[in-house]
mmCIF file of C-alpha atoms in Angstrom:
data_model
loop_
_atom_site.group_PDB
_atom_site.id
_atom_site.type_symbol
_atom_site.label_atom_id
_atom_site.label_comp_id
_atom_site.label_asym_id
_atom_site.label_seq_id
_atom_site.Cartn_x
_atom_site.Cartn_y
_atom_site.Cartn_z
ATOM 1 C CA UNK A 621 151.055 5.373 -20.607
ATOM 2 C CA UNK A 622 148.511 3.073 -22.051
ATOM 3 C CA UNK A 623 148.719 1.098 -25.083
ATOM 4 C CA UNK A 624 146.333 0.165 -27.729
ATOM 5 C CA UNK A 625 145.298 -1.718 -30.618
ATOM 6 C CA UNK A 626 144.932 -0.745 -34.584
ATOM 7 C CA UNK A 627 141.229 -0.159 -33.835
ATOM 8 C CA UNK A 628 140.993 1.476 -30.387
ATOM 9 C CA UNK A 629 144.016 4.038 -32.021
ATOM 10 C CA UNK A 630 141.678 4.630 -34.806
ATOM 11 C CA UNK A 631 139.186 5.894 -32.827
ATOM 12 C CA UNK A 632 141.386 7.552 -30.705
ATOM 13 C CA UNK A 633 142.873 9.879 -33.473
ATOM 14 C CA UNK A 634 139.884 9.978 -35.811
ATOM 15 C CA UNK A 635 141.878 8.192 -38.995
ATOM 16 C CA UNK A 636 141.208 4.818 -40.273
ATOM 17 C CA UNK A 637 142.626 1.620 -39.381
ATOM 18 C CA UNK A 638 144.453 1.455 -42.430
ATOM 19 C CA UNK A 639 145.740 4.777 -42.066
ATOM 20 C CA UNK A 640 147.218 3.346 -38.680
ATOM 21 C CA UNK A 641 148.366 -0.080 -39.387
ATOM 22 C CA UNK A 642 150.336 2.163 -42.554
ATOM 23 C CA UNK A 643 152.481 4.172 -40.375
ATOM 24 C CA UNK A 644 152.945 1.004 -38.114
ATOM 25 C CA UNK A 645 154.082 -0.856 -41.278
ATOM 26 C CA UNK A 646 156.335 2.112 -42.554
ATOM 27 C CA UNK A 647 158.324 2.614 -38.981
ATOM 28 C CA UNK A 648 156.294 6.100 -38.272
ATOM 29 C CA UNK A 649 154.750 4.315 -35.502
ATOM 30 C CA UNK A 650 156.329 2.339 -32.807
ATOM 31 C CA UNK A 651 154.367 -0.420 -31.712
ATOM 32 C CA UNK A 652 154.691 -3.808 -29.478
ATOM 33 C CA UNK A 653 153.375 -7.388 -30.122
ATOM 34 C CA UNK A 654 151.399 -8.718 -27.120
ATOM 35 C CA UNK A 655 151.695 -12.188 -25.957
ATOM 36 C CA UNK A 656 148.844 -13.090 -28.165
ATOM 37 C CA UNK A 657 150.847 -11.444 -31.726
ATOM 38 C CA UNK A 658 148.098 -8.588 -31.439
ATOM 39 C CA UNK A 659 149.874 -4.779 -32.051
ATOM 40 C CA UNK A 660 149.716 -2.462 -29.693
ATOM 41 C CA UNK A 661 150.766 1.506 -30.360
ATOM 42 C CA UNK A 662 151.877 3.775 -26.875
ATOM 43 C CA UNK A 663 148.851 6.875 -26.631
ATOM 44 C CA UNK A 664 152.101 8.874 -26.604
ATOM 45 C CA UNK A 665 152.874 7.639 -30.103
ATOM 46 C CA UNK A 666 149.892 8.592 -31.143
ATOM 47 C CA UNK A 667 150.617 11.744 -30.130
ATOM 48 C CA UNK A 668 153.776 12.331 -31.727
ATOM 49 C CA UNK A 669 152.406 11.217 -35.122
ATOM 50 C CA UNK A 670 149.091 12.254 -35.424
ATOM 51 C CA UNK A 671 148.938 14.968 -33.070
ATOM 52 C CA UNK A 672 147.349 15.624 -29.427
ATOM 53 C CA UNK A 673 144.664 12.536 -29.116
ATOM 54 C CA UNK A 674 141.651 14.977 -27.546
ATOM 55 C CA UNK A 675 139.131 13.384 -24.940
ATOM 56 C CA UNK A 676 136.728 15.248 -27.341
ATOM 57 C CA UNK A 677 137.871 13.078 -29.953
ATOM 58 C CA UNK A 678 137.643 10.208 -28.368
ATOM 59 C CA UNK A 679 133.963 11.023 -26.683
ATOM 60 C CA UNK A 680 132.960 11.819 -29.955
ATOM 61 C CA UNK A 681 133.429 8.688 -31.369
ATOM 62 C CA UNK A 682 132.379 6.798 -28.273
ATOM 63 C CA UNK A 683 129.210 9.430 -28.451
ATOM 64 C CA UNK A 684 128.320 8.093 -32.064
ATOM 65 C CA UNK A 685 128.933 4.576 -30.642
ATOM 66 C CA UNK A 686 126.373 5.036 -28.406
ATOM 67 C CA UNK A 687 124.161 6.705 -30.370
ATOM 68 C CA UNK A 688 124.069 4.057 -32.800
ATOM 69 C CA UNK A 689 123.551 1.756 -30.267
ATOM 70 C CA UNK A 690 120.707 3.545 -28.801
ATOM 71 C CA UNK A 691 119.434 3.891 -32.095
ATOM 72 C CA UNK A 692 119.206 0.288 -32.687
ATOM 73 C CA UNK A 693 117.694 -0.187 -28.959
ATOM 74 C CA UNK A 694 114.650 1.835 -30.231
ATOM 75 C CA UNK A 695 114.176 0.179 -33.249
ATOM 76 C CA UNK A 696 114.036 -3.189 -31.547
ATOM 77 C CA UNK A 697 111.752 -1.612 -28.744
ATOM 78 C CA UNK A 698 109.637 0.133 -31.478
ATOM 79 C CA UNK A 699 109.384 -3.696 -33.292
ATOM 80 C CA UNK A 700 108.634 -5.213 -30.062
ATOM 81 C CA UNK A 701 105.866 -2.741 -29.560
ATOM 82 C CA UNK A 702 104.134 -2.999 -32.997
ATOM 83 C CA UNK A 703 104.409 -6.596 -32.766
ATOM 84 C CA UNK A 704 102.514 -6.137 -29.227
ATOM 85 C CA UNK A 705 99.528 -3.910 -31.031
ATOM 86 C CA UNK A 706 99.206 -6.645 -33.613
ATOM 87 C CA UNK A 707 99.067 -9.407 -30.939
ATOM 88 C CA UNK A 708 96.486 -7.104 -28.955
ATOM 89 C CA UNK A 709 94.470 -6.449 -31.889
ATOM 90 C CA UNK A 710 93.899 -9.935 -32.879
ATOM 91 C CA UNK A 711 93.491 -10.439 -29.130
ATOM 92 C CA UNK A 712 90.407 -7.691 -29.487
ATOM 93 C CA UNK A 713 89.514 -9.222 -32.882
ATOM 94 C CA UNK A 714 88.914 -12.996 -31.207
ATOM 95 C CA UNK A 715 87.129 -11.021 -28.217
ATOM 96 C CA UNK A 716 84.803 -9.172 -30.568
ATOM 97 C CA UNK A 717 83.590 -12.294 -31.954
ATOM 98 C CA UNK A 718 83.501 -14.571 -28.991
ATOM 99 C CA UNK A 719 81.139 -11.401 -27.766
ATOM 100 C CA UNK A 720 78.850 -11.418 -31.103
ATOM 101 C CA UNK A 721 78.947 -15.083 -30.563
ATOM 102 C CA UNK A 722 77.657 -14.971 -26.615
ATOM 103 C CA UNK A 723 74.920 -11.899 -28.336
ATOM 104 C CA UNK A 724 73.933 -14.454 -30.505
ATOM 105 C CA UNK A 725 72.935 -17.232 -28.042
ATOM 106 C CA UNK A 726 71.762 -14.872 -25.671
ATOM 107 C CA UNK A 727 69.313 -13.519 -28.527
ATOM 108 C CA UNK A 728 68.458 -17.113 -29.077
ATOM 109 C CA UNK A 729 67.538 -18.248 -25.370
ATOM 110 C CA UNK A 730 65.309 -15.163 -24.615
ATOM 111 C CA UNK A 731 63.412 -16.318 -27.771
ATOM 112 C CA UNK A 732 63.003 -19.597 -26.306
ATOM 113 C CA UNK A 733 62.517 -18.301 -22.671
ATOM 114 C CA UNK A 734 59.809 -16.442 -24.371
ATOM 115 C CA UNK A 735 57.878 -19.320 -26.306
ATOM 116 C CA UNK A 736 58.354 -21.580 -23.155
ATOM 117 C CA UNK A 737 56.802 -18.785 -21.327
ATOM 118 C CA UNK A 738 54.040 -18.582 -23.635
ATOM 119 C CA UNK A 739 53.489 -21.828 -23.681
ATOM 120 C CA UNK A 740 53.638 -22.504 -19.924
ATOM 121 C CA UNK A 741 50.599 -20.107 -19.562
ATOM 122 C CA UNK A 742 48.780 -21.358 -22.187
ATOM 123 C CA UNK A 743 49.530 -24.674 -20.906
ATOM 124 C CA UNK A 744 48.546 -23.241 -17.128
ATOM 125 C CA UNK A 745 45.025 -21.646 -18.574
ATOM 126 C CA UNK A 746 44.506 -25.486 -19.867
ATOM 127 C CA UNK A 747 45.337 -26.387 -16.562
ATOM 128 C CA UNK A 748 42.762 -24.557 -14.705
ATOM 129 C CA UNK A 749 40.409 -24.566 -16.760
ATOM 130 C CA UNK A 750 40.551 -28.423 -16.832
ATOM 131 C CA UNK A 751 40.556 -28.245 -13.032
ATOM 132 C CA UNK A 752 37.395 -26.082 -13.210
ATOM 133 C CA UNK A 753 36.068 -28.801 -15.325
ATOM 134 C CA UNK A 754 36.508 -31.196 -13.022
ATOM 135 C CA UNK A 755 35.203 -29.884 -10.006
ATOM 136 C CA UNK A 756 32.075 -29.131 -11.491
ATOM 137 C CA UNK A 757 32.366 -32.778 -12.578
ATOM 138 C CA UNK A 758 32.484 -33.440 -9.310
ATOM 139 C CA UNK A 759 29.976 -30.699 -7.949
ATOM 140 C CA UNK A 760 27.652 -32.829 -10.084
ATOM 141 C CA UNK A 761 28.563 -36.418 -9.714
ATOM 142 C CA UNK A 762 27.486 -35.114 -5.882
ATOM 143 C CA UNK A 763 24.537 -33.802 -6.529
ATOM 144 C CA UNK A 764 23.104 -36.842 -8.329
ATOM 145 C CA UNK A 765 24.309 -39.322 -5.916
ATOM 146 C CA UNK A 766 22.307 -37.134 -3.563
ATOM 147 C CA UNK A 767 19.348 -37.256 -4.910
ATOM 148 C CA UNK A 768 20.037 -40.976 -5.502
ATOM 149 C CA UNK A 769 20.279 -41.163 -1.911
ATOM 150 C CA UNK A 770 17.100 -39.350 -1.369
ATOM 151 C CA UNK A 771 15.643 -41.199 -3.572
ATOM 152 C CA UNK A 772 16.210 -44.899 -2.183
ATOM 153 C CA UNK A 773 15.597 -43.456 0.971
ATOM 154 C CA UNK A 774 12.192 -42.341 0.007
ATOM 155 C CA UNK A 775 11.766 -45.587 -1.404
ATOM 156 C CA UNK A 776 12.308 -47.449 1.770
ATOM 157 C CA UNK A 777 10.626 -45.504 3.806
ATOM 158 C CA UNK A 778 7.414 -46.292 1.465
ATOM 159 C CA UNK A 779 8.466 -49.540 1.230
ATOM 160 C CA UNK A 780 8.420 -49.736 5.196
ATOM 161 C CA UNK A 781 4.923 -48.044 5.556
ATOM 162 C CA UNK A 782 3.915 -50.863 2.726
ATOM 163 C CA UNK A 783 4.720 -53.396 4.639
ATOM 164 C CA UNK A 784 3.762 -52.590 8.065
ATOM 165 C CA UNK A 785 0.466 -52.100 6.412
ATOM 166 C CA UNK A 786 0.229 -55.601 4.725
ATOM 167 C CA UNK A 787 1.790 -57.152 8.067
ATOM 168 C CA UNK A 788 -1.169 -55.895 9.580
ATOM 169 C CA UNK A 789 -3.730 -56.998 6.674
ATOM 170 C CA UNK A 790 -2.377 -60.365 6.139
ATOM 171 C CA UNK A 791 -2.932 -63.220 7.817
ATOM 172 C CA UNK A 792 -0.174 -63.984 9.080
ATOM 173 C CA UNK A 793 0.271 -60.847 10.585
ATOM 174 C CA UNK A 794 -3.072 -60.457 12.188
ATOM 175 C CA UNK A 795 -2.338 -63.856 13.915
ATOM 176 C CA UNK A 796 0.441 -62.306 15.232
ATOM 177 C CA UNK A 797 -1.237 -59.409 16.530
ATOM 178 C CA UNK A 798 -3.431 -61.666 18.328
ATOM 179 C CA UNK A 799 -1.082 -63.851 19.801
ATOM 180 C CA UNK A 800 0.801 -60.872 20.740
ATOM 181 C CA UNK A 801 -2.151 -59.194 22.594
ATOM 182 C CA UNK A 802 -2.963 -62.295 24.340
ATOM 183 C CA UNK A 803 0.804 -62.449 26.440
#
């Protein structure tokens, strides 16, 4: 059959380690050193002393083994996973603000938008009502060179009558009518 050690008979039979290294060290229970000193008791030995070992026995203990094990796996997963809602809340936290933040500026630029807007139609009324001003400026400018023109050439047409007429009653100018009708 199979040998053990102090710890696995234990188990095995439900007493204590002491209980078994006790009989070992009183000669109840037959044992063997291994080749590294270690103890180990024959499961039939067991079974003499302490009475049928029981797969229920041992299953049991292996049961609360695992149990305890499974225990501490949930702990650990429950840890990780309240350390993972703190690290998503401040996560949220640091969004939150970053959002207030970008709420902020965006309350800040429509203001701006809005005064530059304001101001760019003010500034466009001023615009076209400066151009207005100028082209009746210029609507005007054109009407008195106009008459300007009408007036000079008013004058020189006068002045042209004037002196064809005083060609004609000078002297010079009758001469020349004379010698003119005489070719």
């Amino acid at each position: 059959m199979a040998k053990v050690g102090a710890q696995r008979a234990a188990i095995m039979t439900g007493r204590s380690k002491s209980t078994i290294q006790r009989a070992m060290k009183a000669g109840r229970l037959s044992f063997e050193i291994d080749d590294q000193g270690q103890k180990l008791v024959d499961i039939s030995e067991l079974e003499r002393v302490f009475g049928p070992v029981t797969e229920q026995e041992e299953n049991t203990s292996l049961a609360a083994v695992k149990a305890e094990i499974k225990r501490a796996h949930e702990m650990l997963e429950m840890e990780r996973l309240k350390m993972r809602v703190h690290s998503l809340e401040d996560q949220l936290h640091i969004t939150q603000v970053q959002l207030d933040d970008v709420k902020e500026q965006r309350d800040q630029w429509q203001k701006q938008a809005q005064q530059v807007l304001l101001t760019n139609q003010f500034s466009q009324k001023q615009a076209e009502d400066l151009k207005q001003e100028l082209r009746d400026r210029e609507a005007r400018e054109r009407a008195i060179r106009q008459r300007q023109m009408e007036d000079r050439l008013r004058r020189m047409q006068a002045q042209n009558q004037n002196n064809e007429n005083s060609d004609e009653n000078n002297i010079w100018g009758r001469l020349l009518k004379k010698i003119g009708g005489i070719r």
